Tab-separated table of C-alpha atoms in Angstrom:
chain	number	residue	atom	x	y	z
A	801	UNK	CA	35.134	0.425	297.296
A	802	UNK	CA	38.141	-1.552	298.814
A	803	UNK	CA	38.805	-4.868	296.837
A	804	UNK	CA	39.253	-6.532	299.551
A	805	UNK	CA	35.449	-6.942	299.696
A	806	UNK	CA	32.649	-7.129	297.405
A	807	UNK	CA	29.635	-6.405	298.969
A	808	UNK	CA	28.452	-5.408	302.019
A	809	UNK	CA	27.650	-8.547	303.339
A	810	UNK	CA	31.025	-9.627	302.042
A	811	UNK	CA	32.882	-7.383	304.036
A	812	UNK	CA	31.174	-7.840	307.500
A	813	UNK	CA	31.903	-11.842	307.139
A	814	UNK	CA	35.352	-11.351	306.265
A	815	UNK	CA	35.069	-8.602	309.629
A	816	UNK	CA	35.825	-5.440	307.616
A	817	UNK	CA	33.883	-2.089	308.990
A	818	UNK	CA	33.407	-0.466	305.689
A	819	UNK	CA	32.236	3.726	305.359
A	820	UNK	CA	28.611	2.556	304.796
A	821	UNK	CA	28.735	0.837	308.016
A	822	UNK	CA	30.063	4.174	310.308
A	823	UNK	CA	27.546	5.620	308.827
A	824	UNK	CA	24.699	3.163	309.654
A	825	UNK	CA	25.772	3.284	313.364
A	826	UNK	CA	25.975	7.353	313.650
A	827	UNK	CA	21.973	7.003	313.649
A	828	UNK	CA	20.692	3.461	315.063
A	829	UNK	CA	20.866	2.516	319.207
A	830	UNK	CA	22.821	-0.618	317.882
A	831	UNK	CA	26.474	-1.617	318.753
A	832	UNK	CA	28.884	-1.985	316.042
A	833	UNK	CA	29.234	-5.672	316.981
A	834	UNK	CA	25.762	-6.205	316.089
A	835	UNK	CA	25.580	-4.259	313.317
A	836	UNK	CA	28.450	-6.387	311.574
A	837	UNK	CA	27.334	-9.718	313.014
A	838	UNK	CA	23.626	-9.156	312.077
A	839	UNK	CA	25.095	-7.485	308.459
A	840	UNK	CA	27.218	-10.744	308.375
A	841	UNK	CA	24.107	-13.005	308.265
A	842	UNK	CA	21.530	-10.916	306.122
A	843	UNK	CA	19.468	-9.803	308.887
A	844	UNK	CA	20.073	-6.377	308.402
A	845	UNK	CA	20.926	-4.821	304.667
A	846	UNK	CA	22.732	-1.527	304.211
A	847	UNK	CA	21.600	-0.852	299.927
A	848	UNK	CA	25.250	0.845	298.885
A	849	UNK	CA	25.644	0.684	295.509
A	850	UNK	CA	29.449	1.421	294.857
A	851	UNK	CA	28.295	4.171	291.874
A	852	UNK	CA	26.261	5.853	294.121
A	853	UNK	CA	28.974	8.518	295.750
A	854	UNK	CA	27.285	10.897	297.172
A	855	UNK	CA	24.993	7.996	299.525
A	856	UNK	CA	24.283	8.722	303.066
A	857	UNK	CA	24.220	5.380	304.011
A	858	UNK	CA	21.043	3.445	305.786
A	859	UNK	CA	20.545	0.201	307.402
A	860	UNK	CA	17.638	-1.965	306.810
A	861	UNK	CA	16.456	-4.766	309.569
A	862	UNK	CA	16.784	-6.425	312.807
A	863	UNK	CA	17.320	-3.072	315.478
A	864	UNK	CA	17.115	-0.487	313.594
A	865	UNK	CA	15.176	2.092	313.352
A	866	UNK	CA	12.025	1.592	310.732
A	867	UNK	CA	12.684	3.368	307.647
A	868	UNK	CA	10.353	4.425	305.136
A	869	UNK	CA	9.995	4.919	301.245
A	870	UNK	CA	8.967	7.497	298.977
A	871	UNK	CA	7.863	5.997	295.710
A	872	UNK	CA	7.933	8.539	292.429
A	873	UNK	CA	8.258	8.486	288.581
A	874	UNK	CA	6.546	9.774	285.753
A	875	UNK	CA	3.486	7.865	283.747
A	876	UNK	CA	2.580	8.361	279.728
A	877	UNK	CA	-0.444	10.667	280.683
A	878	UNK	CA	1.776	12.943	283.329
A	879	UNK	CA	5.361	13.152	282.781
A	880	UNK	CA	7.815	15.602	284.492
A	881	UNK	CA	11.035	14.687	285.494
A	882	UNK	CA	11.721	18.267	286.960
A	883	UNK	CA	8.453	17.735	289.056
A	884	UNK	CA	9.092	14.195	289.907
A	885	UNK	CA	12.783	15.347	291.289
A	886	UNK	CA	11.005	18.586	293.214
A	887	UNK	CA	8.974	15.491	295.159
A	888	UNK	CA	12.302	13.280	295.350
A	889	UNK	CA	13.932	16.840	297.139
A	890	UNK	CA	10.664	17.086	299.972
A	891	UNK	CA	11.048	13.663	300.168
A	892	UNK	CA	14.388	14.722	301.708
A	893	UNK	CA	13.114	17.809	303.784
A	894	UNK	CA	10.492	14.872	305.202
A	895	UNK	CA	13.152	13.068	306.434
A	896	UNK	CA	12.294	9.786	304.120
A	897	UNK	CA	14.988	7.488	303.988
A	898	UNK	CA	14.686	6.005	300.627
A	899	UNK	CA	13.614	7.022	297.213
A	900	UNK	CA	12.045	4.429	294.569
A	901	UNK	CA	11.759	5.729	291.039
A	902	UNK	CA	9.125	3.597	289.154
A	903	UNK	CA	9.129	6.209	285.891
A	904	UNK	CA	7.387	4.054	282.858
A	905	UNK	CA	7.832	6.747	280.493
A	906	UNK	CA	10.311	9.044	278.851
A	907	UNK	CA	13.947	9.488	279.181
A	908	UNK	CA	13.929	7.047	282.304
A	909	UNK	CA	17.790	6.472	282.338
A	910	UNK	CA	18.500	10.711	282.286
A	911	UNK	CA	16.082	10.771	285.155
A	912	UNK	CA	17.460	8.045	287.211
A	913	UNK	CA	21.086	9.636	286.619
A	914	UNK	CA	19.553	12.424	287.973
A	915	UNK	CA	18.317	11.624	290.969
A	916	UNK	CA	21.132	9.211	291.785
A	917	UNK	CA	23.574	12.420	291.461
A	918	UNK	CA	21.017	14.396	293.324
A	919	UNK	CA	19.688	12.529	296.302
A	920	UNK	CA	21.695	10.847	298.962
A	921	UNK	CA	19.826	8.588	300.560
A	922	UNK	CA	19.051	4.922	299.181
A	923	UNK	CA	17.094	4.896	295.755
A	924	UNK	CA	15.263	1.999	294.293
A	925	UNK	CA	13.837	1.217	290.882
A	926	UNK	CA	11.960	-1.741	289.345
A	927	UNK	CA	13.857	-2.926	286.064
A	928	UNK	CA	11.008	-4.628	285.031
A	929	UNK	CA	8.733	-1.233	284.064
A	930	UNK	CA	11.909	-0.209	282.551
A	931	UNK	CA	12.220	-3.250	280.344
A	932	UNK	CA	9.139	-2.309	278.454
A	933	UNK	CA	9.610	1.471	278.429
A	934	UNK	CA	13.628	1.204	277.257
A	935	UNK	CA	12.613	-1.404	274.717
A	936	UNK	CA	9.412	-0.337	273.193
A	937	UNK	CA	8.903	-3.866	272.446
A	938	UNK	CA	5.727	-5.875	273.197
A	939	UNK	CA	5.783	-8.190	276.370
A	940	UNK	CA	5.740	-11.257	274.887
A	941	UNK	CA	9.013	-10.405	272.419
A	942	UNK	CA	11.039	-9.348	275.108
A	943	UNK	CA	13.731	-11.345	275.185
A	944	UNK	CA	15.906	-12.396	278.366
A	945	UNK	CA	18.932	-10.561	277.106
A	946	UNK	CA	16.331	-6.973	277.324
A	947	UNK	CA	15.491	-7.641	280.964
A	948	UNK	CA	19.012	-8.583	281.822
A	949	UNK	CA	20.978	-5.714	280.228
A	950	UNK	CA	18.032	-3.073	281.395
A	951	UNK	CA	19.124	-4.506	285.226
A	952	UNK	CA	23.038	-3.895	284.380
A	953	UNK	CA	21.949	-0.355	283.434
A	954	UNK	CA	20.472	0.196	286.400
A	955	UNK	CA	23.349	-1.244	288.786
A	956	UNK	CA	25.791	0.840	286.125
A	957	UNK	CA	23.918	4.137	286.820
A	958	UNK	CA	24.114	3.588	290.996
A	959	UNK	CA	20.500	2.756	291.924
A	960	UNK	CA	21.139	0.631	295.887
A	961	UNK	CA	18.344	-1.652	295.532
A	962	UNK	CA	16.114	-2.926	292.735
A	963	UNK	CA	12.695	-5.133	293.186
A	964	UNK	CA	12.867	-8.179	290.984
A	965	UNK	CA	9.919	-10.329	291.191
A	966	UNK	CA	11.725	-13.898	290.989
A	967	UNK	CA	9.317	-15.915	292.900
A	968	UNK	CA	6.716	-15.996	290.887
A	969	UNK	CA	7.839	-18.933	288.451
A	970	UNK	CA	5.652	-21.442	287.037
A	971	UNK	CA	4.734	-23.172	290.415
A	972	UNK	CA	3.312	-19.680	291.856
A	973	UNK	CA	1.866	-19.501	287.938
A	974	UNK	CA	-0.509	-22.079	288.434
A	975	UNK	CA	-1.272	-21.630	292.131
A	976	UNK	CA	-2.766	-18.325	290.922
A	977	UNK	CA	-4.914	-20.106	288.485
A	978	UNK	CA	-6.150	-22.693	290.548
A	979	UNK	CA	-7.184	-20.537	293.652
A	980	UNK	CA	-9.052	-17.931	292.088
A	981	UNK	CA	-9.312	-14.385	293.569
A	982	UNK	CA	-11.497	-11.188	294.011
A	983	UNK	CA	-8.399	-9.055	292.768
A	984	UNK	CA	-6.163	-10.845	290.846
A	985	UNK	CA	-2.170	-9.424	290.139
A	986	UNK	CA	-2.243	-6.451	291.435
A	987	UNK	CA	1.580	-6.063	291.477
A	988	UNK	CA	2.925	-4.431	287.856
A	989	UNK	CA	6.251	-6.073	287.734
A	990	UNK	CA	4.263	-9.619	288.679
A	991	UNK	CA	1.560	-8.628	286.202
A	992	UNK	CA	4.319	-8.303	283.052
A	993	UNK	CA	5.963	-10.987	284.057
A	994	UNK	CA	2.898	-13.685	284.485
A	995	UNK	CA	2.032	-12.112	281.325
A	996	UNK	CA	5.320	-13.079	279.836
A	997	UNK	CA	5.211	-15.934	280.794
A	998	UNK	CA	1.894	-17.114	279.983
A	999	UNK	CA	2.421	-15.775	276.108
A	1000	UNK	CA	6.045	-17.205	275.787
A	1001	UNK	CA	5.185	-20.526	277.601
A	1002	UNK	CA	8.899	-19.612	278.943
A	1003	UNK	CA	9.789	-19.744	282.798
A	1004	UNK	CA	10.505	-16.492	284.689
A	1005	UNK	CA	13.888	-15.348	283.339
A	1006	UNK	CA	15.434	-13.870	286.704
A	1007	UNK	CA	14.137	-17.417	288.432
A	1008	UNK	CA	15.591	-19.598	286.029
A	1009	UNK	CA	19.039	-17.546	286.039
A	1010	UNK	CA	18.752	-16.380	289.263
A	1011	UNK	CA	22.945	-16.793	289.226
A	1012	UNK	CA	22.978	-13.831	286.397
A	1013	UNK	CA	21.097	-11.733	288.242
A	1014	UNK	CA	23.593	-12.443	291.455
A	1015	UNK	CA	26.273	-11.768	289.244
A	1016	UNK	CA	25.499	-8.310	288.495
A	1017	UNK	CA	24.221	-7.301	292.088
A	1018	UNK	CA	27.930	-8.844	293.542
A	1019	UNK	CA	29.396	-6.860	290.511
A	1020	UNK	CA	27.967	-3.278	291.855
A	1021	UNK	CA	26.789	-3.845	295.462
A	1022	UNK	CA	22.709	-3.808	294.312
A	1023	UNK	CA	20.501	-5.081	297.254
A	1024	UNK	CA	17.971	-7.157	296.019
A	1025	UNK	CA	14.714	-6.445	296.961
A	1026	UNK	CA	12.218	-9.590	296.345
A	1027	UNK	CA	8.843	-8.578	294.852
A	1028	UNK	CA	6.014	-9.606	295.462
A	1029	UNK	CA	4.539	-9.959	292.785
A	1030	UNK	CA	1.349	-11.909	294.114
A	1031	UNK	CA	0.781	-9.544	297.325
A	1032	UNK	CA	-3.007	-9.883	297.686
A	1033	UNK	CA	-4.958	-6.416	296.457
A	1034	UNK	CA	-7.804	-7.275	297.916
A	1035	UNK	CA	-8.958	-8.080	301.755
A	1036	UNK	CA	-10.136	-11.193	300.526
A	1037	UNK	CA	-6.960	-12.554	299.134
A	1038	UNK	CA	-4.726	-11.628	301.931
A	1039	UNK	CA	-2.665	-14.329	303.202
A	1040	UNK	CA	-4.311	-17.254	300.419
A	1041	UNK	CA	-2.202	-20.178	298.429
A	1042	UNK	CA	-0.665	-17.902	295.793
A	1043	UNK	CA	0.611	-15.580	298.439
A	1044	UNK	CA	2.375	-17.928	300.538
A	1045	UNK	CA	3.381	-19.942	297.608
A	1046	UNK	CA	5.305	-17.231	296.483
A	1047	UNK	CA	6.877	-15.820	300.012
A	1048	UNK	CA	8.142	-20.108	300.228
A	1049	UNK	CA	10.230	-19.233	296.695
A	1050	UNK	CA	11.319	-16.006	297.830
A	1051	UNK	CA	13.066	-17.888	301.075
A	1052	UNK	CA	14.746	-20.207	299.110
A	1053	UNK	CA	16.299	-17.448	296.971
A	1054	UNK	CA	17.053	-15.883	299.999
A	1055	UNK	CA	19.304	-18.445	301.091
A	1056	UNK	CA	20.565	-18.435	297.670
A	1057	UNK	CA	21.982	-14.874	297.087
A	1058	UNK	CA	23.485	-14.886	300.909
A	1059	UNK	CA	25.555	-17.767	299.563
A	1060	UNK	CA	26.648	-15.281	296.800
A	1061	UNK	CA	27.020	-12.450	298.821
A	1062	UNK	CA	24.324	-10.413	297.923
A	1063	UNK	CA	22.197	-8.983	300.286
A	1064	UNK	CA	18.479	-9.258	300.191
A	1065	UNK	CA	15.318	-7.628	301.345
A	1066	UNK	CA	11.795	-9.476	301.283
A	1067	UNK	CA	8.795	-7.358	299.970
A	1068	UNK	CA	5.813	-7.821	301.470
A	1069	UNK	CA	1.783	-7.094	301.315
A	1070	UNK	CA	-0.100	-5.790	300.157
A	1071	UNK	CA	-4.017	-5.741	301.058
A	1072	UNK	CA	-3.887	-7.380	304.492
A	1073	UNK	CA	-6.868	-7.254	307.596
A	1074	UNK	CA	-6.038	-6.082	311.143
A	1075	UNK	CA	-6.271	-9.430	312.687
A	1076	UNK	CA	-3.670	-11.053	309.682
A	1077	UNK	CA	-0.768	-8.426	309.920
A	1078	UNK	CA	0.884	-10.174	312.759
A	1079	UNK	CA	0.568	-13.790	310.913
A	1080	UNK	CA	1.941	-12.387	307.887
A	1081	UNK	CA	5.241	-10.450	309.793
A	1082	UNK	CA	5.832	-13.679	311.507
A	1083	UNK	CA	5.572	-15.753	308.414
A	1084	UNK	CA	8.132	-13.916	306.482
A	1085	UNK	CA	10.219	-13.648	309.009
A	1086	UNK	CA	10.417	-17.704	309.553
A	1087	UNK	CA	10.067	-18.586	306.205
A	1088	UNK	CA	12.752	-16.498	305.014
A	1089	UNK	CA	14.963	-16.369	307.623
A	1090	UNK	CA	14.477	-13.019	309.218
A	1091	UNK	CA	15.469	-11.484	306.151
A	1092	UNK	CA	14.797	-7.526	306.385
A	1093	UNK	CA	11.167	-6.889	305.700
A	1094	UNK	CA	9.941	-3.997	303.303
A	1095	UNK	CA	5.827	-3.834	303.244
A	1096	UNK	CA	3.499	-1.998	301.159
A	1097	UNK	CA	1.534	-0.760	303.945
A	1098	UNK	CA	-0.385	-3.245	304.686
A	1099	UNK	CA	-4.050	-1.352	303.756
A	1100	UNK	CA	-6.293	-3.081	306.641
A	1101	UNK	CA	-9.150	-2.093	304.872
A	1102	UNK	CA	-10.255	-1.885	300.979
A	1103	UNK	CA	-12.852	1.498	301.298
A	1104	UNK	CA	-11.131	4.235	301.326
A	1105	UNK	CA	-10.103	5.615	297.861
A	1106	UNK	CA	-8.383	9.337	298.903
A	1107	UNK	CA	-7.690	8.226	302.380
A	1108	UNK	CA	-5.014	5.117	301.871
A	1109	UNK	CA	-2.391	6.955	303.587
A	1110	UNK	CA	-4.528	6.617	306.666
A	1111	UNK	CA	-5.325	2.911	306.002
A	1112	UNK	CA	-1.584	2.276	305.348
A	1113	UNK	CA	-0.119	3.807	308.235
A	1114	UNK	CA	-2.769	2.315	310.661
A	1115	UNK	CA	-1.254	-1.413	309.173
A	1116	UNK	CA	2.200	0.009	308.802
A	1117	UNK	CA	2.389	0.709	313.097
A	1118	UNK	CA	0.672	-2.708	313.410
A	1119	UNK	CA	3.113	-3.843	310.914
A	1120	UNK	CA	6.180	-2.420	312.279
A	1121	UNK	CA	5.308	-3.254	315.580
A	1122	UNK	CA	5.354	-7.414	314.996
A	1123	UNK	CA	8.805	-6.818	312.675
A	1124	UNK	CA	8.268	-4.799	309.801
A	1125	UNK	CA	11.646	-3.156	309.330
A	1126	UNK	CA	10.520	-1.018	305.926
A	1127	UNK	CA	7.807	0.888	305.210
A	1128	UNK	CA	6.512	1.870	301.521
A	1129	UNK	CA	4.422	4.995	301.827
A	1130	UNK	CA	1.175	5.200	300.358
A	1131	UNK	CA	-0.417	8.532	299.549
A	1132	UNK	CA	-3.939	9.639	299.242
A	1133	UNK	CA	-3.707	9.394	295.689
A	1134	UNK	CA	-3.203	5.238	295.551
A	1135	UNK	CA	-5.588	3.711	293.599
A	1136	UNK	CA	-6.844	7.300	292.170
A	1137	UNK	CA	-3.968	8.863	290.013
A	1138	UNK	CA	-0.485	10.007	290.287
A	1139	UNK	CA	0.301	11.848	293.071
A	1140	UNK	CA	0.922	15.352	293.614
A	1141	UNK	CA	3.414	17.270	295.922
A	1142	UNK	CA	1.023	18.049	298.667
A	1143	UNK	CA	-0.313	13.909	298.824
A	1144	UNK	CA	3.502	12.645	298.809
A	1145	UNK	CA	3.905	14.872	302.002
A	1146	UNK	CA	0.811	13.441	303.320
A	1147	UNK	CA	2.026	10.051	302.480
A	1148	UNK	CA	5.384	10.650	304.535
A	1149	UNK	CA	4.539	11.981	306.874
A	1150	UNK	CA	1.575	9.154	307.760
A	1151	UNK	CA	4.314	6.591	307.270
A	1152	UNK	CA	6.849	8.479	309.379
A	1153	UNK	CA	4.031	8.864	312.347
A	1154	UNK	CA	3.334	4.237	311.376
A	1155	UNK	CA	7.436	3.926	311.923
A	1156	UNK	CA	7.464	5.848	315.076
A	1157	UNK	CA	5.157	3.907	316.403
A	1158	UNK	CA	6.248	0.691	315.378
A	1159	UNK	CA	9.974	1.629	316.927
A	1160	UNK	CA	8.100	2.843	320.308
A	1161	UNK	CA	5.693	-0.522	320.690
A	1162	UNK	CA	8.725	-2.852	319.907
A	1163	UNK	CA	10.769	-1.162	322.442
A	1164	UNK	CA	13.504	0.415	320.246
A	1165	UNK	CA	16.277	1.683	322.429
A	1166	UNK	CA	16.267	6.123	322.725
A	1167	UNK	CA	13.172	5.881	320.711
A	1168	UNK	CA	10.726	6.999	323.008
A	1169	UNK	CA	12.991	10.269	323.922
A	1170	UNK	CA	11.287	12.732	322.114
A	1171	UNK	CA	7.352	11.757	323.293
A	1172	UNK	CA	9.005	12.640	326.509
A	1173	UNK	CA	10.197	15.891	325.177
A	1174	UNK	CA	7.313	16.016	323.697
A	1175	UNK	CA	5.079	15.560	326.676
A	1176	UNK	CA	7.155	17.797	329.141
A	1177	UNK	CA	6.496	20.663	326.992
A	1178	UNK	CA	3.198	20.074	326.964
A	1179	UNK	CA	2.974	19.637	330.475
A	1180	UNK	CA	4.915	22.987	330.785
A	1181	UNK	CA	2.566	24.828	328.317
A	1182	UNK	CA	6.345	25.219	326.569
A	1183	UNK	CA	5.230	25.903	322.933
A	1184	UNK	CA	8.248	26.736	321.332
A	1185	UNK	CA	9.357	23.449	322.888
A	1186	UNK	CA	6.498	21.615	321.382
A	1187	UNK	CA	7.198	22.705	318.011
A	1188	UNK	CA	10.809	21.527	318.383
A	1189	UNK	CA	9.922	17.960	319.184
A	1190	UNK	CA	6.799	18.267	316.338
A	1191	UNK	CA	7.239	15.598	313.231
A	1192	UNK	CA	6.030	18.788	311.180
A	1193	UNK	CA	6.992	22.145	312.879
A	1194	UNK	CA	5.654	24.142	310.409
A	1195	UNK	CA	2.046	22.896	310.127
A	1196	UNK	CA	2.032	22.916	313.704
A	1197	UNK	CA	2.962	26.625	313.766
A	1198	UNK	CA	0.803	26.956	311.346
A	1199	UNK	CA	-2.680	25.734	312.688
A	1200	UNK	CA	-1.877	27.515	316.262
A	1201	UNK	CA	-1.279	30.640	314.443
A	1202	UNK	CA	-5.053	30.423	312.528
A	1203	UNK	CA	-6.984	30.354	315.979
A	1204	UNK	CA	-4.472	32.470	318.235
A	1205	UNK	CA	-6.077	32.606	322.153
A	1206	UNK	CA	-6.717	35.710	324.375
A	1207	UNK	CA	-4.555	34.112	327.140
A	1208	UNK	CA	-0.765	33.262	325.271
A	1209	UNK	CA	-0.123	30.309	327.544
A	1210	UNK	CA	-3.178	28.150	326.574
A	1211	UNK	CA	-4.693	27.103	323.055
A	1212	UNK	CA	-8.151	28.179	321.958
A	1213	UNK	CA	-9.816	24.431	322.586
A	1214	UNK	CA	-9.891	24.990	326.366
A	1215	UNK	CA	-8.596	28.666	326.745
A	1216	UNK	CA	-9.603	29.112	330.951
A	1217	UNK	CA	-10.211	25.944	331.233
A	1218	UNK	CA	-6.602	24.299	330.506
A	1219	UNK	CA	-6.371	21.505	332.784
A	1220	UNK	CA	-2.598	21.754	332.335
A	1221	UNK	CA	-2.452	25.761	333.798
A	1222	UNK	CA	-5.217	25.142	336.519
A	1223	UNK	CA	-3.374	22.146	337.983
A	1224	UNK	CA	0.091	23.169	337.308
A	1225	UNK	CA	1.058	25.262	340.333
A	1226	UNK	CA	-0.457	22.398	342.819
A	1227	UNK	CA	1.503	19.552	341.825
């Protein structure tokens, strides 16, 4: 990276068009004007970390395309790297756009080199699992110097963005405690840290020195990634005191690390009904500025255990839709266990089909080009065309090959009775 410029955000204000940002604009209906003027003010974030050299740059926020996230990483009860990377690589063939290793377990640091030498797009990580698993230590003797140096580690070895949960410091602490919920902390970094703090009687260490924290991400060009760490789990809790309380902190840091130059994404919920997505898109956007938006989900409904990739994506297009700009998958092994290599595909490719119709109801310029495609091929009973324009070729292929039809040009649903060949020689 030139020194004429630090970070990303760094280098649009001072008007520089770095690599990262060519490569941004190769892929998004956005001028390069905007990109730098809406790069320049935090509204979109491009995660680059300058160790990360073989990156295929991506842009986060305000006219882009919505991206999604893959999230991997091994557990004490089922731990293989080689198997975790395998996912990281169809994660790729999926077209995902980010990777987020959240290993808690093993040789986490020869993993994350790994995949950081292996996978170009954007990766991701959570220092705070890594804390505990690097350490060994129990929570509550963790000191501030562990959670510090495990987050230079992780800006050393090239991850592009890393969720810290900083809002939720002794304020959000007691808010929890005096508005009770159905579901608690759900979130695992906000989980080890309330428990850190409650056992220490200590303040959250990346709130307090927030400025540390800066100081690293400025150092290697990290994105910060806001947790939250008291998303609702539950219908019940969505949008409740805690929640809010929380999303108010995360605005003011916000604010904060644009000063420093650090650029900033705002994680989201979480467990959150139909009729509340909207409210909740609109409410991070205002209250923190219309920093880039990264949402688990939202699951609209709390039922359906082996299924949540459906329930995600259905609040994901809503989500999108009404400003979402980043979309964690969910697979339908959430809640259940960890998931395999056929459920992360299912999770992709749910949250691809939640993106692509976020971009098409918000209007996205060129995003609606291949439903046309799509739809003239159909109309055209063109099926090597419809495959083309498929999310998923191959299962397509696949499922017309299983019931093949006595007439080529139709599908064995209607076979004579094709509304498309009957009418097609009259209009």
């Amino acid at each position: 990276m030139s020194q004429a410029y630090k970070t990303q955000i760094d280098a649009a204000r001072k008007g520089i068009f770095t690599p990262q940002m060519e490569q941004v604009l190769e892929d998004e209906p956005i001028s390069k004007q905007d990109l730098m003027d809406r790069v320049a003010k935090g509204h979109i974030a491009i995660p680059a970390n300058k160790n990360h050299l073989n990156l295929k740059a991506a842009g986060v926020g305000q006219g882009l395309k919505t991206k999604i996230n893959v999230n991997l990483g091994v557990s004490k009860d089922v731990c293989s790297f080689d198997a975790e990377l395998n996912k990281a690589k169809m994660a790729l063939d999926y077209k995902a756009d980010a990777v987020m290793d959240l290993s808690v377990s093993g040789n986490t640091k020869g993993f994350r080199k790994r995949l950081v030498a292996e996978v170009p797009v954007m990766i991701g990580t959570v220092p705070i699992y890594d804390t505990l698993t690097r350490t060994q230590k129990p929570t509550e003797e963790v000191t501030i110097e562990d959670w510090f140096e495990t987050v230079e580690i992780h800006a050393k070895n090239g991850i592009d963005f890393i969720t810290i949960h900083a809002g939720l410091n002794s304020k959000c602490a007691q808010s929890i405690r005096t508005n009770p919920r159905l579901c608690g902390i759900v979130s695992r970094g906000g989980a080890i840290l309330f428990e850190w703090m409650a056992k220490t009687g200590n303040e959250n260490p990346f709130y307090e020195h927030f400025d540390r924290l800066l100081d690293i991400c400025e150092a290697h060009d990290v994105c910060i990634s806001l947790g939250d760490g008291l998303r609702p789990g539950a219908i019940k809790d969505s949008t409740d005191a805690p929640q809010i309380e929380e999303l108010i902190t995360l605005g003011e840091l916000t604010k904060h690390a644009w000063g420093r130059n650090v650029q900033v994404m705002i994680e989201g919920p979480g467990h959150v009904p139909l009729h509340e997505v909207e409210m909740n898109m609109k409410l991070q956007k205002k209250l923190c500025h219309n920093a880039p938006f990264y949402v688990l989900g939202p699951l609209v409904t709390d039922i359906a255990p082996g299924y949540d990739h459906i329930t995600s994506a259905i609040g994901g297009a809503l989500a999108a839709m009404h400003g979402a700009d980043f979309l964690c998958y969910v697979t339908p092994a959430e809640h259940l266990r960890l998931p395999t290599a056929d459920d992360v595909k299912e999770g992709i490719m749910a949250s691809r089909i939640a993106a692509h119709a976020g971009d098409l109801a918000k209007g996205l310029k060129g995003a609606d080009e291949i439903d046309h495609k799509m739809s003239k091929a159909r109309g055209t009973l063109d099926w090597d065309g419809q495959f083309k324009c498929a999310m998923d070729p191959e299962k397509a292929q696949e499922y017309r090959k299983l019931s093949q039809p006595s007439e080529e040009d139709v599908c064995t649903m209607c076979g004579d009775f094709c509304a498309v060949k009957r009418v097609k020689a009259l209009l």
